[in-house]
Amino acid sequence: MLRVAVLVSGGGTNLQAIIDAVQSGKITNTSIEVVISNNKNAYALERAKKNNIQNVCISPKDFETRTEFNEALLSELDKYNPDLIVLAGCMVVLPESLIKKYPNRIINIHPALIPSFCGTGYYGLHVHEKVLERGVKLTGATVHFVDEGTDTGPIIMQKAVEVKYGDTPEELQKRVMEQAEWVIMPEVINLIANGRVEVIDGIVKIS
Ligand code: GRF
């Protein structure tokens, strides 16, 4: 069984897609051990509760220093002994110690086709605003392993989504989530859970 910890910050629709896929059997060999949010009002926490998944809020606001927050997050994660940490709309900058502790065992979803529209400052709706400003015709989503950089880790899976003339950032975000994010995130977890993802010299091989 792949023991998964999911880190969230907001609505948790990606979390929901993962929960649904575990329940329907699209993801096999996996148990969601805990959902951790940095935001106590995140609806993602409700989704966890409704599905009887352990859930906890660890917010930087509740600690005097970033170091204390980092330590709290790490020790909470340690309690669950996760094989995989999934960042599902997680807006927190992860401590380097956490990234070092889980090499190629943390995955993130980015709402664009990396290496376009990614890196520092590219998150949430802003990504889609930039895509629309540039007038590109294809965007999408990327699931990648997390390393010390921003959106620089090995790419696991990508899915393209059409940009339509006149899209608002919100419309484009919705299409990218429905057509790409909610599809590839569960798919990647299932591949990892079944031992089909390998990283060779920084490049992902799926067998
Ligand atoms: C997604 O677009 C994700 O790619 C981005 O934040 C959003 C999270 O949505 N980084 P949700 O919390 O999973 O609904």
Coordinates of N, CA and C and ligand atoms in Angstrom, one line a residue:
M1 N 0.8 -1.2 0.0 CA 0.0 0.0 0.0 C 0.9 1.3 0.0
L2 N 0.6 2.1 -0.9 CA 1.3 3.4 -0.9 C 0.6 4.3 0.1
R3 N 1.4 4.8 1.1 CA 0.8 5.7 2.1 C 1.0 7.1 1.6
V4 N -0.1 7.8 1.4 CA -0.1 9.2 0.8 C -0.5 10.2 1.9
A5 N 0.3 11.3 1.9 CA -0.1 12.5 2.6 C -0.4 13.6 1.6
V6 N -1.5 14.3 1.7 CA -1.9 15.3 0.8 C -1.8 16.7 1.4
L7 N -1.0 17.6 0.8 CA -0.9 19.0 1.4 C -1.8 19.9 0.5
V8 N -2.6 20.7 1.2 CA -3.6 21.5 0.5 C -3.6 22.9 1.0
S9 N -4.2 23.9 0.3 CA -4.4 25.2 0.8 C -5.8 25.8 0.6
G10 N -6.5 25.2 -0.3 CA -7.8 25.8 -0.7 C -8.9 24.9 -0.9
G11 N -9.6 25.0 -2.0 CA -10.8 24.3 -2.3 C -10.7 22.8 -2.3
G12 N -9.6 22.3 -2.7 CA -9.4 20.8 -2.6 C -10.1 20.0 -3.7
T13 N -10.3 20.6 -4.9 CA -10.9 19.8 -6.0 C -9.9 18.7 -6.5
N14 N -8.6 19.0 -6.4 CA -7.7 18.0 -6.8 C -7.7 16.9 -5.8
L15 N -7.8 17.2 -4.5 CA -7.9 16.2 -3.4 C -9.1 15.4 -3.7
Q16 N -10.2 16.0 -4.0 CA -11.5 15.3 -4.3 C -11.3 14.3 -5.4
A17 N -10.6 14.7 -6.5 CA -10.4 13.8 -7.6 C -9.6 12.6 -7.2
I18 N -8.6 12.8 -6.3 CA -7.8 11.7 -5.7 C -8.7 10.8 -4.9
I19 N -9.5 11.4 -4.0 CA -10.4 10.6 -3.1 C -11.3 9.7 -4.0
D20 N -11.9 10.4 -5.0 CA -12.9 9.7 -5.9 C -12.2 8.5 -6.6
A21 N -11.0 8.8 -7.1 CA -10.3 7.7 -7.8 C -9.9 6.6 -6.9
V22 N -9.6 6.8 -5.7 CA -9.3 5.7 -4.8 C -10.5 4.9 -4.5
Q23 N -11.7 5.7 -4.3 CA -12.9 5.0 -4.0 C -13.4 4.2 -5.2
S24 N -13.2 4.7 -6.4 CA -13.8 4.0 -7.6 C -12.8 2.9 -8.1
G25 N -11.6 2.9 -7.5 CA -10.7 1.8 -8.0 C -9.8 2.2 -9.1
K26 N -9.9 3.5 -9.5 CA -9.0 4.0 -10.6 C -7.6 4.1 -10.1
I27 N -7.5 4.4 -8.8 CA -6.2 4.4 -8.1 C -6.2 3.1 -7.2
T28 N -5.2 2.3 -7.4 CA -5.2 1.0 -6.6 C -4.0 1.1 -5.7
N29 N -4.0 0.2 -4.7 CA -2.8 0.0 -3.8 C -2.4 1.3 -3.1
T30 N -3.4 2.1 -2.7 CA -3.1 3.4 -2.1 C -4.0 3.7 -1.0
S31 N -3.4 4.3 0.1 CA -4.3 4.8 1.1 C -3.9 6.3 1.5
I32 N -4.9 7.1 1.5 CA -4.7 8.5 1.9 C -4.7 8.6 3.4
E33 N -3.5 8.8 4.0 CA -3.3 8.7 5.4 C -3.7 10.0 6.1
V34 N -3.4 11.2 5.5 CA -3.7 12.4 6.1 C -3.8 13.6 5.1
V35 N -4.6 14.6 5.4 CA -4.6 15.8 4.6 C -4.2 16.9 5.5
I36 N -3.2 17.7 5.1 CA -2.6 18.8 5.9 C -2.8 20.1 5.2
S37 N -3.4 21.1 5.8 CA -3.7 22.4 5.2 C -2.9 23.4 6.0
N38 N -2.4 24.5 5.3 CA -1.8 25.6 6.0 C -2.9 26.7 6.3
N39 N -4.1 26.4 5.8 CA -5.2 27.4 6.0 C -6.4 26.7 6.7
K40 N -6.7 27.2 7.8 CA -7.8 26.5 8.6 C -9.1 26.5 7.9
N41 N -9.3 27.5 7.0 CA -10.6 27.6 6.4 C -10.7 26.9 5.0
A42 N -9.7 26.2 4.7 CA -9.6 25.5 3.4 C -10.8 24.4 3.4
Y43 N -11.5 24.5 2.3 CA -12.6 23.6 2.1 C -12.1 22.1 2.0
A44 N -10.9 22.0 1.5 CA -10.2 20.7 1.4 C -10.3 20.0 2.7
L45 N -10.2 20.6 3.9 CA -10.3 20.0 5.2 C -11.6 19.3 5.4
E46 N -12.7 20.0 4.9 CA -14.1 19.5 5.0 C -14.2 18.2 4.1
R47 N -13.6 18.3 3.0 CA -13.6 17.1 2.1 C -13.0 15.9 2.8
A48 N -11.9 16.1 3.5 CA -11.2 15.0 4.2 C -12.1 14.5 5.3
K49 N -12.7 15.4 6.1 CA -13.6 15.0 7.1 C -14.7 14.1 6.6
K50 N -15.3 14.6 5.5 CA -16.5 13.9 5.0 C -16.1 12.5 4.6
N51 N -14.8 12.3 4.3 CA -14.4 11.0 3.8 C -13.6 10.2 4.9
N52 N -13.8 10.7 6.1 CA -13.1 10.0 7.3 C -11.6 9.9 7.1
I53 N -11.0 11.0 6.6 CA -9.5 11.0 6.4 C -9.0 11.9 7.5
Q54 N -7.9 11.5 8.2 CA -7.3 12.4 9.2 C -7.0 13.7 8.5
N55 N -7.3 14.8 9.3 CA -7.0 16.1 8.7 C -6.5 17.1 9.8
V56 N -5.6 17.9 9.4 CA -5.0 18.8 10.4 C -4.6 20.1 9.7
C57 N -4.7 21.2 10.4 CA -4.2 22.5 9.9 C -2.9 22.9 10.6
I58 N -1.9 23.1 9.8 CA -0.6 23.6 10.4 C -0.3 24.9 9.6
S59 N -0.5 26.0 10.3 CA -0.4 27.3 9.7 C 0.8 28.1 10.1
P60 N 1.5 28.7 9.2 CA 2.7 29.5 9.6 C 2.2 30.6 10.6
K61 N 1.0 31.0 10.5 CA 0.5 32.1 11.4 C 0.5 31.7 12.9
D62 N 0.4 30.4 13.1 CA 0.4 29.9 14.5 C 1.8 29.7 15.1
F63 N 2.8 30.1 14.4 CA 4.2 29.9 14.9 C 4.9 31.2 14.8
E64 N 5.8 31.4 15.8 CA 6.6 32.7 15.8 C 7.6 32.8 14.7
T65 N 8.2 31.7 14.3 CA 9.2 31.7 13.3 C 8.9 30.7 12.2
R66 N 9.5 30.9 11.1 CA 9.3 30.0 10.0 C 9.9 28.6 10.3
T67 N 11.0 28.7 11.1 CA 11.7 27.4 11.4 C 10.8 26.6 12.3
E68 N 10.1 27.2 13.2 CA 9.2 26.4 14.1 C 8.0 25.8 13.3
F69 N 7.5 26.6 12.3 CA 6.5 26.1 11.4 C 7.0 24.9 10.6
N70 N 8.2 25.0 10.1 CA 8.8 24.0 9.3 C 8.9 22.7 10.1
E71 N 9.4 22.9 11.3 CA 9.6 21.7 12.2 C 8.2 21.0 12.5
A72 N 7.2 21.8 12.8 CA 5.9 21.3 13.1 C 5.4 20.5 11.9
L73 N 5.5 21.0 10.7 CA 5.1 20.4 9.5 C 5.8 19.0 9.3
L74 N 7.1 19.1 9.4 CA 7.9 17.8 9.3 C 7.5 16.8 10.3
S75 N 7.3 17.2 11.5 CA 7.0 16.2 12.5 C 5.6 15.6 12.4
E76 N 4.7 16.5 11.9 CA 3.3 16.0 11.6 C 3.4 14.9 10.5
L77 N 4.1 15.2 9.5 CA 4.2 14.3 8.4 C 4.9 13.0 8.8
D78 N 5.9 13.1 9.6 CA 6.6 11.9 10.1 C 5.7 10.9 10.8
K79 N 4.7 11.5 11.5 CA 3.7 10.6 12.2 C 3.1 9.6 11.3
Y80 N 2.9 10.0 10.1 CA 2.1 9.1 9.1 C 3.0 8.3 8.2
N81 N 4.3 8.5 8.4 CA 5.3 7.7 7.6 C 4.9 7.6 6.1
P82 N 4.7 8.7 5.4 CA 4.2 8.6 4.1 C 5.3 8.1 3.1
D83 N 4.8 7.4 2.1 CA 5.7 7.0 1.0 C 5.7 8.1 -0.1
L84 N 4.6 8.8 -0.1 CA 4.4 9.9 -1.1 C 3.7 11.1 -0.5
I85 N 4.2 12.3 -0.8 CA 3.6 13.5 -0.4 C 3.0 14.2 -1.7
V86 N 1.7 14.5 -1.7 CA 1.1 15.1 -2.8 C 0.7 16.5 -2.5
L87 N 1.3 17.4 -3.3 CA 0.9 18.8 -3.2 C -0.3 19.1 -4.1
A88 N -1.4 19.2 -3.6 CA -2.7 19.4 -4.4 C -3.2 20.8 -4.1
G89 N -2.6 21.8 -4.9 CA -3.0 23.2 -4.7 C -2.4 23.7 -3.4
C90 N -1.2 23.2 -3.1 CA -0.6 23.7 -1.8 C 0.2 24.9 -2.1
M91 N -0.1 26.0 -1.4 CA 0.5 27.3 -1.7 C 1.7 27.7 -0.8
V92 N 2.1 26.7 0.0 CA 3.2 27.0 1.0 C 4.5 26.6 0.3
V93 N 5.5 27.4 0.6 CA 6.9 27.1 0.1 C 7.4 26.1 1.1
L94 N 7.7 24.9 0.6 CA 8.2 23.8 1.4 C 9.6 24.0 2.0
P95 N 9.8 23.6 3.3 CA 11.1 23.7 3.8 C 12.1 22.8 3.0
E96 N 13.3 23.3 2.9 CA 14.3 22.5 2.1 C 14.6 21.2 2.8
S97 N 14.5 21.2 4.1 CA 14.7 19.9 4.9 C 13.7 18.9 4.5
L98 N 12.5 19.3 4.2 CA 11.5 18.3 3.8 C 11.7 17.8 2.4
I99 N 12.2 18.7 1.5 CA 12.5 18.2 0.1 C 13.6 17.3 0.1
K100 N 14.6 17.6 1.0 CA 15.8 16.7 1.0 C 15.4 15.3 1.6
K101 N 14.5 15.3 2.6 CA 14.1 14.1 3.2 C 13.3 13.1 2.3
Y102 N 12.6 13.7 1.4 CA 11.7 12.9 0.5 C 12.1 13.1 -1.0
P103 N 13.3 12.7 -1.4 CA 13.7 12.9 -2.8 C 12.9 12.0 -3.7
N104 N 12.3 12.7 -4.8 CA 11.4 12.0 -5.7 C 10.3 11.3 -5.1
R105 N 9.9 11.8 -3.9 CA 8.7 11.3 -3.2 C 7.7 12.4 -2.9
I106 N 7.9 13.6 -3.5 CA 6.9 14.6 -3.4 C 6.5 15.0 -4.8
I107 N 5.2 15.1 -5.1 CA 4.7 15.5 -6.4 C 3.8 16.7 -6.3
N108 N 3.9 17.5 -7.4 CA 3.1 18.7 -7.4 C 2.3 18.8 -8.7
I109 N 1.2 19.5 -8.7 CA 0.5 19.8 -10.0 C 0.7 21.3 -10.3
H110 N 1.1 21.5 -11.5 CA 1.2 22.9 -11.9 C 0.2 23.2 -13.1
P111 N -0.5 24.3 -13.0 CA -1.6 24.5 -14.0 C -1.1 25.1 -15.4
A112 N 0.0 24.6 -15.9 CA 0.5 25.0 -17.2 C 1.4 23.9 -17.7
L113 N 1.9 24.0 -19.0 CA 2.8 23.0 -19.5 C 4.2 23.5 -19.3
I114 N 4.8 22.9 -18.2 CA 6.2 23.3 -17.8 C 7.1 22.9 -19.0
P115 N 8.1 23.6 -19.5 CA 8.7 24.8 -18.8 C 8.1 26.1 -19.2
S116 N 6.9 26.2 -19.7 CA 6.2 27.4 -20.0 C 5.4 27.9 -18.8
F117 N 5.4 29.1 -18.6 CA 4.5 29.7 -17.5 C 4.7 29.0 -16.2
C118 N 5.9 29.0 -15.7 CA 6.2 28.4 -14.4 C 7.3 29.1 -13.8
G119 N 7.6 28.7 -12.6 CA 8.7 29.4 -11.8 C 8.1 30.3 -10.8
T120 N 9.0 31.1 -10.2 CA 8.6 32.0 -9.1 C 7.5 33.0 -9.6
G121 N 6.5 33.1 -8.8 CA 5.4 34.0 -9.0 C 4.3 33.4 -9.9
Y122 N 4.6 32.3 -10.5 CA 3.5 31.7 -11.4 C 2.7 30.6 -10.6
Y123 N 1.6 31.1 -10.0 CA 0.8 30.2 -9.3 C -0.7 30.6 -9.4
G124 N -1.6 29.7 -9.3 CA -3.0 30.0 -9.3 C -3.5 30.7 -10.6
L125 N -4.4 31.6 -10.4 CA -5.1 32.3 -11.5 C -4.1 33.1 -12.4
H126 N -3.0 33.6 -11.7 CA -2.0 34.4 -12.4 C -1.4 33.7 -13.6
V127 N -1.3 32.3 -13.4 CA -0.7 31.5 -14.6 C -1.6 31.7 -15.8
H128 N -2.9 31.6 -15.6 CA -3.8 31.7 -16.7 C -3.9 33.1 -17.3
E129 N -3.8 34.1 -16.4 CA -3.7 35.5 -16.9 C -2.5 35.6 -17.9
K130 N -1.4 35.1 -17.5 CA -0.2 35.2 -18.3 C -0.3 34.5 -19.6
V131 N -1.0 33.3 -19.6 CA -1.2 32.5 -20.8 C -2.1 33.3 -21.7
L132 N -3.1 33.9 -21.2 CA -4.0 34.7 -22.1 C -3.4 35.9 -22.6
E133 N -2.6 36.6 -21.8 CA -1.8 37.8 -22.3 C -0.9 37.4 -23.4
R134 N -0.3 36.3 -23.4 CA 0.6 35.9 -24.5 C -0.1 35.3 -25.7
G135 N -1.3 34.9 -25.5 CA -2.1 34.5 -26.7 C -1.7 33.1 -27.2
V136 N -1.1 32.3 -26.3 CA -0.8 30.9 -26.7 C -2.1 30.1 -26.9
K137 N -2.1 29.1 -27.7 CA -3.3 28.4 -28.1 C -3.5 27.1 -27.3
L138 N -2.4 26.6 -26.8 CA -2.4 25.4 -26.0 C -1.8 25.7 -24.6
T139 N -2.5 25.3 -23.6 CA -1.9 25.3 -22.2 C -2.1 23.9 -21.6
G140 N -2.2 23.8 -20.3 CA -2.5 22.4 -19.8 C -2.1 22.3 -18.4
A141 N -1.7 21.1 -18.0 CA -1.2 20.9 -16.6 C -0.1 19.9 -16.6
T142 N 0.8 20.0 -15.6 CA 1.9 19.2 -15.4 C 2.0 18.6 -14.0
V143 N 2.2 17.3 -13.9 CA 2.6 16.7 -12.6 C 4.1 16.4 -12.6
H144 N 4.7 16.9 -11.6 CA 6.2 16.7 -11.5 C 6.7 16.4 -10.1
F145 N 7.8 15.8 -10.0 CA 8.5 15.6 -8.7 C 9.0 17.0 -8.3
V146 N 9.0 17.2 -7.0 CA 9.5 18.4 -6.4 C 10.9 18.3 -6.0
D147 N 11.7 19.3 -6.5 CA 13.1 19.4 -6.0 C 13.3 20.8 -5.4
E148 N 14.5 21.2 -5.2 CA 14.8 22.4 -4.5 C 14.3 23.7 -5.2
G149 N 14.2 23.6 -6.6 CA 13.8 24.7 -7.4 C 12.3 24.9 -7.4
T150 N 11.9 25.9 -8.1 CA 10.4 26.2 -8.3 C 10.0 25.6 -9.6
D151 N 9.2 24.5 -9.6 CA 8.7 23.9 -10.8 C 9.8 23.3 -11.7
T152 N 10.9 22.9 -11.1 CA 12.1 22.4 -11.8 C 12.3 20.9 -11.8
G153 N 11.5 20.2 -10.9 CA 11.8 18.8 -10.8 C 11.3 17.9 -12.0
P154 N 11.7 16.7 -12.0 CA 11.4 15.8 -13.1 C 9.9 15.8 -13.5
I155 N 9.6 16.0 -14.7 CA 8.2 16.0 -15.2 C 7.7 14.5 -15.3
I156 N 6.5 14.3 -14.7 CA 6.0 12.9 -14.8 C 4.9 12.8 -15.9
M157 N 4.0 13.7 -15.9 CA 2.9 13.6 -16.9 C 2.4 15.0 -17.2
Q158 N 2.0 15.2 -18.5 CA 1.4 16.5 -18.9 C 0.2 16.2 -19.8
K159 N -0.7 17.2 -19.7 CA -1.9 17.1 -20.6 C -2.2 18.4 -21.2
A160 N -2.4 18.5 -22.5 CA -2.7 19.8 -23.1 C -4.2 20.1 -23.1
V161 N -4.4 21.4 -23.0 CA -5.8 21.9 -23.0 C -5.9 23.1 -24.0
E162 N -6.9 23.2 -24.8 CA -7.1 24.3 -25.7 C -7.4 25.6 -25.0
V163 N -6.8 26.7 -25.5 CA -7.2 28.0 -25.0 C -8.1 28.6 -26.1
K164 N -9.3 29.1 -25.6 CA -10.3 29.6 -26.6 C -10.2 31.1 -26.6
Y165 N -10.4 31.7 -27.8 CA -10.4 33.2 -27.9 C -11.5 33.7 -27.0
G166 N -11.1 34.7 -26.2 CA -12.1 35.4 -25.4 C -12.2 34.7 -24.0
D167 N -11.5 33.7 -23.7 CA -11.5 33.0 -22.4 C -11.2 34.1 -21.3
T168 N -11.9 34.0 -20.2 CA -11.4 34.7 -19.0 C -10.4 33.8 -18.3
P169 N -9.6 34.4 -17.4 CA -8.7 33.5 -16.6 C -9.5 32.4 -15.9
E170 N -10.6 32.8 -15.3 CA -11.4 31.8 -14.6 C -11.9 30.7 -15.5
E171 N -12.4 31.1 -16.7 CA -12.9 30.0 -17.6 C -11.8 29.1 -18.0
L172 N -10.6 29.7 -18.2 CA -9.5 28.8 -18.6 C -9.0 27.9 -17.5
Q173 N -9.0 28.5 -16.3 CA -8.6 27.7 -15.1 C -9.5 26.5 -14.9
K174 N -10.8 26.7 -15.1 CA -11.8 25.7 -15.0 C -11.6 24.6 -16.0
R175 N -11.3 25.0 -17.2 CA -11.1 24.0 -18.3 C -9.8 23.2 -18.0
V176 N -8.8 23.9 -17.5 CA -7.5 23.2 -17.3 C -7.7 22.2 -16.1
M177 N -8.5 22.6 -15.1 CA -8.7 21.6 -14.0 C -9.5 20.4 -14.5
E178 N -10.6 20.7 -15.1 CA -11.5 19.6 -15.5 C -10.9 18.6 -16.5
Q179 N -10.2 19.2 -17.5 CA -9.7 18.4 -18.6 C -8.3 17.8 -18.3
A180 N -7.5 18.5 -17.4 CA -6.1 18.0 -17.2 C -5.8 17.7 -15.8
E181 N -6.0 18.7 -14.9 CA -5.5 18.4 -13.5 C -6.2 17.2 -12.8
W182 N -7.5 17.2 -12.9 CA -8.2 16.1 -12.2 C -8.0 14.8 -12.9
V183 N -7.5 14.8 -14.1 CA -7.2 13.5 -14.8 C -5.8 13.0 -14.5
I184 N -4.8 13.9 -14.7 CA -3.4 13.4 -14.6 C -3.0 13.2 -13.2
M185 N -3.5 13.9 -12.2 CA -3.0 13.7 -10.8 C -3.3 12.3 -10.3
P186 N -4.6 11.9 -10.4 CA -4.9 10.5 -10.0 C -4.1 9.5 -10.8
E187 N -4.0 9.7 -12.1 CA -3.3 8.8 -13.0 C -1.8 8.6 -12.5
V188 N -1.2 9.7 -12.2 CA 0.2 9.6 -11.7 C 0.3 8.8 -10.4
I189 N -0.6 9.1 -9.5 CA -0.5 8.4 -8.2 C -0.7 6.9 -8.4
N190 N -1.6 6.6 -9.3 CA -1.8 5.1 -9.5 C -0.6 4.5 -10.1
L191 N 0.1 5.2 -11.0 CA 1.3 4.7 -11.6 C 2.4 4.5 -10.6
I192 N 2.6 5.5 -9.7 CA 3.6 5.4 -8.6 C 3.2 4.3 -7.7
A193 N 1.9 4.2 -7.3 CA 1.5 3.1 -6.4 C 1.8 1.7 -6.9
N194 N 1.8 1.7 -8.2 CA 2.0 0.3 -8.8 C 3.5 0.2 -9.4
G195 N 4.4 1.0 -8.9 CA 5.8 0.8 -9.2 C 6.1 1.1 -10.6
R196 N 5.4 1.9 -11.3 CA 5.7 2.1 -12.7 C 6.4 3.4 -13.1
V197 N 6.8 4.2 -12.1 CA 7.5 5.4 -12.3 C 8.9 5.4 -11.8
E198 N 9.8 5.7 -12.7 CA 11.2 5.6 -12.4 C 11.9 6.9 -12.8
V199 N 12.9 7.4 -12.0 CA 13.6 8.6 -12.5 C 15.0 8.2 -12.8
I200 N 15.4 8.4 -14.1 CA 16.7 8.0 -14.5 C 17.4 9.3 -15.0
D201 N 18.5 9.7 -14.3 CA 19.2 10.9 -14.6 C 18.3 12.1 -14.8
G202 N 17.4 12.2 -13.9 CA 16.5 13.4 -13.9 C 15.3 13.3 -14.9
I203 N 15.2 12.2 -15.6 CA 14.1 12.0 -16.6 C 13.2 10.9 -16.1
V204 N 11.9 11.1 -16.2 CA 11.0 10.1 -15.8 C 10.7 9.1 -16.9
K205 N 10.8 7.8 -16.5 CA 10.4 6.7 -17.4 C 9.2 6.0 -16.8
I206 N 8.1 5.9 -17.6 CA 6.9 5.2 -17.1 C 6.9 3.9 -17.9
S207 N 6.7 2.8 -17.1 CA 6.8 1.5 -17.8 C 5.4 0.9 -17.8
Ligands
GRF1 C1 -5.1 24.2 -9.0 O1 -5.3 25.0 -10.1 C2 -3.6 23.9 -8.8 O2 -3.0 23.6 -10.0 C3 -3.2 25.3 -8.3 O3 -4.2 25.6 -7.4 C4 -5.4 25.0 -7.7 C5 -5.9 24.2 -6.6 O4 -7.2 23.9 -6.6 N1 -1.8 25.3 -7.9 P1 -7.8 22.9 -5.6 O5 -7.5 23.4 -4.2 O6 -7.3 21.5 -5.9 O7 -9.3 23.0 -5.9

